[in-house]
Structure formats: C-alpha cells, structure tokens
Coordinates of C-alpha atoms in Angstrom, one line a residue:
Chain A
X1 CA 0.0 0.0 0.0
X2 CA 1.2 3.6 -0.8
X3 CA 0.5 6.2 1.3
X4 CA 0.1 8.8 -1.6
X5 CA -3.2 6.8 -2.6
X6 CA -4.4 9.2 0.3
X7 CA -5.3 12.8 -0.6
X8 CA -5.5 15.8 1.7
X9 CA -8.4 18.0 0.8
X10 CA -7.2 21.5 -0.2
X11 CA -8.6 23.0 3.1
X12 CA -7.2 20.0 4.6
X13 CA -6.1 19.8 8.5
X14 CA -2.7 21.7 10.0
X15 CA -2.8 19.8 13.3
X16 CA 0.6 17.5 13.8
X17 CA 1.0 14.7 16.0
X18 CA 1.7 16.9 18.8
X19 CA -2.0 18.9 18.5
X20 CA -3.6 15.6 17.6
X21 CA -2.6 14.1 20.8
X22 CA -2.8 17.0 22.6
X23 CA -6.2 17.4 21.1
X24 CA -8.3 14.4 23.2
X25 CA -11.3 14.6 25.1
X26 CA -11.8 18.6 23.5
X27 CA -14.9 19.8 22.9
X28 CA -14.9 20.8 19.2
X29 CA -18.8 22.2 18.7
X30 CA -20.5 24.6 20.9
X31 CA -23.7 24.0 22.5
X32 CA -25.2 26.0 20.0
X33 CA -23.7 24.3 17.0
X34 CA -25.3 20.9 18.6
X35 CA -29.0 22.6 18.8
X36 CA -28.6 23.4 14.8
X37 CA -27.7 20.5 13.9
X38 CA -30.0 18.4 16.1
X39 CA -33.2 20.5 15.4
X40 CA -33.8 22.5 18.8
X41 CA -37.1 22.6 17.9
X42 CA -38.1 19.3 18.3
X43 CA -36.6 18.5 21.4
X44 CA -37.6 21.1 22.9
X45 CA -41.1 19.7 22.1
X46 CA -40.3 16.6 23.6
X47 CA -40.9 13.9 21.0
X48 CA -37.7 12.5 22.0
X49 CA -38.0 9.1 24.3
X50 CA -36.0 7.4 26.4
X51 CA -35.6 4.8 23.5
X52 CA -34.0 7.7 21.1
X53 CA -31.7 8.3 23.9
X54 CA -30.7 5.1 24.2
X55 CA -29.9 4.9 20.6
X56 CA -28.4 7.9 21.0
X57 CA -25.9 6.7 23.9
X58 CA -25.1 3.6 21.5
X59 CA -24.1 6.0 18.7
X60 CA -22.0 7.6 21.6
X61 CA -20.1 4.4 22.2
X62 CA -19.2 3.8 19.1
X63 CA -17.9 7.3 18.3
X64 CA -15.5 7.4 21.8
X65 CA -14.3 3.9 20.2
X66 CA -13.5 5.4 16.8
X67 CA -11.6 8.2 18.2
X68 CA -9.6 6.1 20.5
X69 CA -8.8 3.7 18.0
X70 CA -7.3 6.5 15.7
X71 CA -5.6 7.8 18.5
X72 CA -3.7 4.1 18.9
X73 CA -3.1 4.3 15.4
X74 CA -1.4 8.1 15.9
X75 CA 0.7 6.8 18.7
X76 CA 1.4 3.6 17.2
X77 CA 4.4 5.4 15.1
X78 CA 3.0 3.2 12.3
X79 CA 1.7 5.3 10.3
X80 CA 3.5 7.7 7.9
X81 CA 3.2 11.4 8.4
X82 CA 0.5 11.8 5.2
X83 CA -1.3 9.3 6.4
X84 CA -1.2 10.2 9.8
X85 CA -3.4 13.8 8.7
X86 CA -5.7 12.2 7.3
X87 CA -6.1 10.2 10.5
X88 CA -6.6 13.6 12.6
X89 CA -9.1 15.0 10.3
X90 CA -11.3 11.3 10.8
X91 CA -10.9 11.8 14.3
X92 CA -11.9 15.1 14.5
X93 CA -14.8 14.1 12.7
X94 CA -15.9 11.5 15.1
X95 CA -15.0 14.1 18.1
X96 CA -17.6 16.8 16.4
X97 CA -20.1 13.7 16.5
X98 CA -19.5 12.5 19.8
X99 CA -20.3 16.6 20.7
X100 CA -23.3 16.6 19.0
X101 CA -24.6 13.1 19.9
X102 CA -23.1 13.9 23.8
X103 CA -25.4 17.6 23.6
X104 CA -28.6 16.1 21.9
X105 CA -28.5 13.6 24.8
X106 CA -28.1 16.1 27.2
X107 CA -30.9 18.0 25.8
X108 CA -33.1 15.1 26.1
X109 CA -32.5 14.6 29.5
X110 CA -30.4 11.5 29.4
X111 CA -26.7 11.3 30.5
X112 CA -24.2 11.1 27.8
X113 CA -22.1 7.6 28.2
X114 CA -18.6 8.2 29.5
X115 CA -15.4 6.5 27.1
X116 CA -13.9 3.5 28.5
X117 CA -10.3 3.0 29.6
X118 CA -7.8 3.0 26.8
X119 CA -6.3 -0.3 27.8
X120 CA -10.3 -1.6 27.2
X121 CA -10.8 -0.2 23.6
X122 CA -7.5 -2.0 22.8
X123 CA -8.2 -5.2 24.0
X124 CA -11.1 -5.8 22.9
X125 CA -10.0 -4.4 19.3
X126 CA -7.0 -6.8 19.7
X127 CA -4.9 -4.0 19.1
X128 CA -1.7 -6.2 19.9
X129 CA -2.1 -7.5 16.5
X130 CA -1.4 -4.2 14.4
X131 CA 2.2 -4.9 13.1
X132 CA 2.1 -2.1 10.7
X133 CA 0.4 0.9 8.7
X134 CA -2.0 -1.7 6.5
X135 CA -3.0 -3.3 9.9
X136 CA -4.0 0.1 11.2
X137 CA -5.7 0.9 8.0
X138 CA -7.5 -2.2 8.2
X139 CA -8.9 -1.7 11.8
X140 CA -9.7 1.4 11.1
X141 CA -11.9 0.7 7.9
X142 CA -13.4 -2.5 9.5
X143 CA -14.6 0.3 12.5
X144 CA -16.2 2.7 10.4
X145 CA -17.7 0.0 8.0
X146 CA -19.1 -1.3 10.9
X147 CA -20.3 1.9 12.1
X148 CA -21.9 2.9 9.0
X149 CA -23.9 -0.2 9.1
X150 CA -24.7 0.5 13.0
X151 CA -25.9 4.2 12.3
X152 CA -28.3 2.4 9.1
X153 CA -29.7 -0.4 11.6
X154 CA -30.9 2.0 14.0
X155 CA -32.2 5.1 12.0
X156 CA -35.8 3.3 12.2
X157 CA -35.8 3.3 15.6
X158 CA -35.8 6.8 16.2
X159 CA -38.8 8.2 17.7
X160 CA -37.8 11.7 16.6
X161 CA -37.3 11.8 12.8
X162 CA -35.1 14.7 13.2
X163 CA -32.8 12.3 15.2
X164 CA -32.8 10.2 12.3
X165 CA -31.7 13.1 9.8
X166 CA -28.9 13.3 12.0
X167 CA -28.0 10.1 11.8
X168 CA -28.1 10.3 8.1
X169 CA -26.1 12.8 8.5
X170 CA -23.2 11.0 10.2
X171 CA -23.6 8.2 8.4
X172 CA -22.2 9.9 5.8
X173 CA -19.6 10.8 7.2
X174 CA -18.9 7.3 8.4
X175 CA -19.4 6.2 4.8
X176 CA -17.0 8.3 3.3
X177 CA -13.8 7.6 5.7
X178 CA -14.6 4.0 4.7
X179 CA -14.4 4.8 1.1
X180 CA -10.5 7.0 1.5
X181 CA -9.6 3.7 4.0
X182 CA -10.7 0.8 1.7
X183 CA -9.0 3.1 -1.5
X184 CA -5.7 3.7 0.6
X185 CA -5.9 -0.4 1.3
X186 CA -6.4 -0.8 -2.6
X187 CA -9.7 -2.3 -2.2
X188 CA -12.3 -2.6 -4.9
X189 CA -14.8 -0.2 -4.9
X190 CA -18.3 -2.0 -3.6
X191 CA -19.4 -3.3 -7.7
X192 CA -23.1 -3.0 -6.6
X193 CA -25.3 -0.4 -5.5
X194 CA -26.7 -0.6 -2.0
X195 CA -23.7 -2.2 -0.5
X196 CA -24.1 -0.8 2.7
X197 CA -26.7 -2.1 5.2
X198 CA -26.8 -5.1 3.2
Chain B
X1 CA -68.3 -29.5 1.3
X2 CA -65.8 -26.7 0.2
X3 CA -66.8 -24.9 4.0
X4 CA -66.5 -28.0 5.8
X5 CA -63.0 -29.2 3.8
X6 CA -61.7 -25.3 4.9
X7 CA -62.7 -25.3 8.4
X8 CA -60.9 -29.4 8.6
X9 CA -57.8 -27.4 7.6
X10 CA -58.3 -24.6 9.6
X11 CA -58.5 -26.6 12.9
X12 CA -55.9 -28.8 11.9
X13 CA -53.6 -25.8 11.2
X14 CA -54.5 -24.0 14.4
X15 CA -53.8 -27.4 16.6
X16 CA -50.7 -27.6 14.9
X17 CA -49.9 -24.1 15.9
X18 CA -50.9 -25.1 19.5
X19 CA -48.7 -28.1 19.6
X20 CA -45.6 -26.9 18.1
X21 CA -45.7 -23.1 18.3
X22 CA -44.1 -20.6 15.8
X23 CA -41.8 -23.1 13.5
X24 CA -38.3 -20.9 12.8
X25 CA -36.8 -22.0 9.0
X26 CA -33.2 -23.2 9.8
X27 CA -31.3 -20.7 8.5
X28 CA -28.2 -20.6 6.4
X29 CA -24.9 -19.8 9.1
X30 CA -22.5 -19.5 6.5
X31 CA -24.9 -16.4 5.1
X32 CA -25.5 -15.3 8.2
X33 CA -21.8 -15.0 9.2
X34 CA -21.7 -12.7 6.2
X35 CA -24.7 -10.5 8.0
X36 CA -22.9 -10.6 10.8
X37 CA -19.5 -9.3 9.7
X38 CA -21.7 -6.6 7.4
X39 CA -24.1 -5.7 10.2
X40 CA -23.2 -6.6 13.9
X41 CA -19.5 -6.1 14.3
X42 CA -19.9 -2.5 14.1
X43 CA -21.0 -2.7 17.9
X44 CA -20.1 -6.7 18.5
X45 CA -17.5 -9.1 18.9
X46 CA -17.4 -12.6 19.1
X47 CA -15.2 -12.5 22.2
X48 CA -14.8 -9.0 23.3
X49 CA -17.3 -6.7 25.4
X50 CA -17.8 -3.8 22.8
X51 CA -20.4 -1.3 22.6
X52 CA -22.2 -4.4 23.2
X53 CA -21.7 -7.9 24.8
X54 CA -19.3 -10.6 23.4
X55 CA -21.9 -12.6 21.2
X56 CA -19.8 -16.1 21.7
X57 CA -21.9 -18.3 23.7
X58 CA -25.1 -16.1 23.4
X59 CA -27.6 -19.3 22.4
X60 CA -28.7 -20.8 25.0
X61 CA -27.3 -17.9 27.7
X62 CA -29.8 -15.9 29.9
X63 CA -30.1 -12.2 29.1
X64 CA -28.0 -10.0 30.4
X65 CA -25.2 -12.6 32.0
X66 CA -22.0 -11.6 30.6
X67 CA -19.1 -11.2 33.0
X68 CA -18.0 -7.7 32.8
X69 CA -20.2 -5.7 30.5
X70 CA -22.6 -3.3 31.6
X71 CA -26.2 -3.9 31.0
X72 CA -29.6 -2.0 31.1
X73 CA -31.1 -2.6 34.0
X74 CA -33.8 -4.0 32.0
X75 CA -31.8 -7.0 30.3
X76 CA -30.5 -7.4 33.4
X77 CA -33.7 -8.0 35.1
X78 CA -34.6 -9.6 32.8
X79 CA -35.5 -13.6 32.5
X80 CA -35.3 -14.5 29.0
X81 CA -32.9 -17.4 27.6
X82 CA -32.1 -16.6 23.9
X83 CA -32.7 -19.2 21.5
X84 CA -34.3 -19.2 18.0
X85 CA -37.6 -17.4 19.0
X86 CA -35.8 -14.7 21.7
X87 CA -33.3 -14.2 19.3
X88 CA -36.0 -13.8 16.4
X89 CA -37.9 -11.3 18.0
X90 CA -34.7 -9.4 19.5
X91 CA -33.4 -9.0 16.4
X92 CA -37.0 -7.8 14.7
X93 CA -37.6 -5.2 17.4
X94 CA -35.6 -5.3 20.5
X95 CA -37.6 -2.8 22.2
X96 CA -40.8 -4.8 21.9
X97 CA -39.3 -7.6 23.7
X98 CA -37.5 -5.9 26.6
X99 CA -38.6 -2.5 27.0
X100 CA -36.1 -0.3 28.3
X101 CA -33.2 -2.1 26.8
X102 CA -30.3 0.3 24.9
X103 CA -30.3 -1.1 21.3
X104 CA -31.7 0.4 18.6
X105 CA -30.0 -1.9 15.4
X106 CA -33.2 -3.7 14.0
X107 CA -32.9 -6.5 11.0
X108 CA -36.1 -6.1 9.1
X109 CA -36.2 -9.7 7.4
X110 CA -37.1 -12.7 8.4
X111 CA -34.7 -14.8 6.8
X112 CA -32.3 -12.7 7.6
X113 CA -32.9 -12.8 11.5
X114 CA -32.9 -16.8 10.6
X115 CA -29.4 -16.9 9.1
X116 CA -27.9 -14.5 12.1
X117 CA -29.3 -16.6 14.6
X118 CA -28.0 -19.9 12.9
X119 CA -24.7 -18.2 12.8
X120 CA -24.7 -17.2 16.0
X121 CA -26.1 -20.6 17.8
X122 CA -23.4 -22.4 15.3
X123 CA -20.6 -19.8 17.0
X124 CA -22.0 -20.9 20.6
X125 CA -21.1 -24.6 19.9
X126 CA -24.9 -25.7 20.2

C-alpha cells in the first residue's frame, strides 16, 4: 500500500502529532452548534423518548471507540506522516459527533455515556495484533464500516425523525472515511449499488 | 363441502400451531456469518465486550449474563434465555421484547434474522 493513494483535501487539517494528541477529550462544537444541527425545535417539544436516547448513547459508544482507536493508530508510530493527517481529520470528525450526539442527549434529559479505559478499547480491538500501517488501516476501515452499518440499523428506531436526519447525516460521514480507507488499502470499490446495510 | 374441507384445515392448522408453536426455518450460518460481519461487528464481537456484549456463547445464555459488560437494568432484570424465538424477536424489534433495553440496530427480514441466529447458535457450539 502507498500512502500517496491518500489525498489531503485542499482545506485540509494543520494539526501534527503533537496537537492531535494533545487534542483528546476537547470539545470541538458549541452548544449552539449541537441545537442546529439536532433541530432545537423538536426537542424542545419533547418527542424525543428514552428509547432515542438510548440509541443515542449507542451511537456515543461507538464514536468514543472510533476516536480512541485512531488515537492508537497516531501513537502507534505506524503510520506515515501523510497518512497520519488524514487520520486527525477522521478523528476530528468522530469528536464533532460525539459533541453533537453527547449535547442532543443532554438536551433530552439523558446522561451522555462516558469513554472507556484505553487499555479496554485496545483489547477488545486486539490492538496487539497491528504490526504495521496496513494493519492500522484495516482496523480502522473495519470500524467505520461497521459503524456505517450500526448508524443504518438503528435510524428506524428513532422516535424523533429529526434524530434520524442526524444520523443520516453522520452516516455519511462514516461512509465516506470507509471509502478513503478501503482506496488507501487498494480495495475494490463496492461493484453493486446498495452495499451498505446489506 | 368446500366450507366443511376449509374449516378441517383450519383446525388442523391452528392445533398444529398449538402443539408446536411458531416453527423458525433453519437458516443458512455460513450467510449469516456474512450479515454478521456486514451488520453486527460495528458494535459486536465474538469474544470482546464492545459497545455491546461478546456474542460467543449467546444461544442458550440468559439475558444480560455476561461477566463484565454493563447492562440496562432492563436486560439485566430480565429472564429470557435466547434461543431461535428470543433471538428472532430481538433481532426484529428489541424494544418490543424488553422494554427499556439500549439497542436500537433492528434486522427487518425474516430470513435474515434466521441466518444471524443460525450463525450465532453455530458460534455458541450448540
């Protein structure tokens, strides 16, 4: 695998391993930002259930375990320093969802779940395995694969269909880190429509 | 004779439905390790505590008895032992089974619910 199979968008990240670990456990969206993006309106009506925030909380786990496995990956020294960008920029992606998933929680009474220990998330993602860059790659496609099929599974669930937009929204987010991971891996693109889900 | 030839079958078909109960097609577990990969490991593992429990073992298990993962209190209250029907209806609409429980992930059909649970009771050496 090359890493120059991964592009940098043009307005691409500056951070460097130094910010990027410096970086955990920030807040990256206001409170504000969260209640845009969630639809204010209808939580503040209420149509949100218990149920919605238990999905909700779900979606939260999965989000603190994508961002601690691309912070294994960072201080693996695996991965090469091209490579290691784009990993920032997918982690800050999963960090401004685990703010907005964390505030729409919040607004709907519940109590955001809390991140494991580290030494957890890398157990149980048999981290001791990663020998190299591909490995990393892998682990990290497998997760948000997995995640875009998670967010899918759930969206009916919702009680609040505004909820669900969100989760279309991530989702697609989800989708396309899959799509730069499985390219950078050299992986056929998915030959049929519909592909995820399935 | 056409009424009395439809209401023989009728009664036969509802005493077999008292006898039996709901009859589950076998499903296919080398499909449904493909729906598994696809669908659960997003959240599962066969032998790690994820987002959710470790899924080796699950057939035949009570609800909310894995060592070390934190359930809702209402799997953990509660008494049902998964096999083809629990795990059916779990997987259709886990809220509707145990209300109160945390996941949302639904499988819509049938057959695929079959093949999952056939992969999953396969996984579970029964």
């Amino acid at each position: 695998m090359s890493s120059t199979a991964l592009t940098i968008p043009p307005t691409g990240i500056v951070n460097d391993r130094r910010n990027f670990l410096a970086g955990v456990g920030k807040a990256t969206l206001s409170a504000t930002a969260v209640a845009l993006i969630v639809g204010c309106e209808s939580l503040a009506q209420g149509s949100g259930t218990m149920s919605d925030v238990n999905i909700l909380n779900t979606a939260l786990g999965l989000e603190h375990e994508g961002i601690m496995a691309y912070q294994i990956g960072a201080e693996s020294g695996l991965l090469q320093p091209e490579v290691l960008k784009v990993a920032v920029m997918f982690q800050g992606h999963h960090k401004e969802h685990r703010e907005i998933l964390a505030g729409a929680i919040r607004k709907l009474g519940g109590t955001p779940v809390a991140e494991k220990p580290k030494a957890e998330y890398a157990a149980a993602l048999n981290v001791a395995s990663i020998k190299n860059q591909a490995d990393v790659l892998r682990l990290a496609a497998r997760l948000e694969r997995g995640a875009t099929n998670a967010y899918i599974g759930v969206m009916p669930a919702f009680a609040d269909r505004g909820l669900a937009q969100v989760a279309a929204r991530l989702v697609a987010d989800e989708s396309m880190h899959w799509t730069v991971l499985a390219s950078a891996l050299g992986e056929p693109l998915p030959a049929k429509a519909l592909s995820f889900g399935a | 004779m056409i009424r009395r030839f439809t209401a023989v079958t009728v009664s036969w078909q509802f005493l077999f439905a008292l006898t039996v109960g709901p009859a589950f097609a076998a499903g296919d577990a080398e499909r449904g390790a493909q729906l598994y990969e696809s669908r659960c490991t997003g959240c599962h593992s066969l032998d790690a505590n994820r987002v959710g429990p470790m899924h080796r073992g699950v057939y035949g298990r009570k609800a909310g008895t894995v060592a070390g993962f934190s359930y809702s209190p209402a799997v953990k209250n509660s008494t049902i032992v998964w096999d083809e029907a629990t795990l059916d209806r779990w997987l259709a609409n886990p809220q509707e089974l145990i209300p109160g429980q945390r996941m949302g992930f639904r499988v819509a059909l049938p057959e695929d619910r079959a093949d999952i649970v056939a992969y999953l009771r396969r996984e579970s050496g029964k």
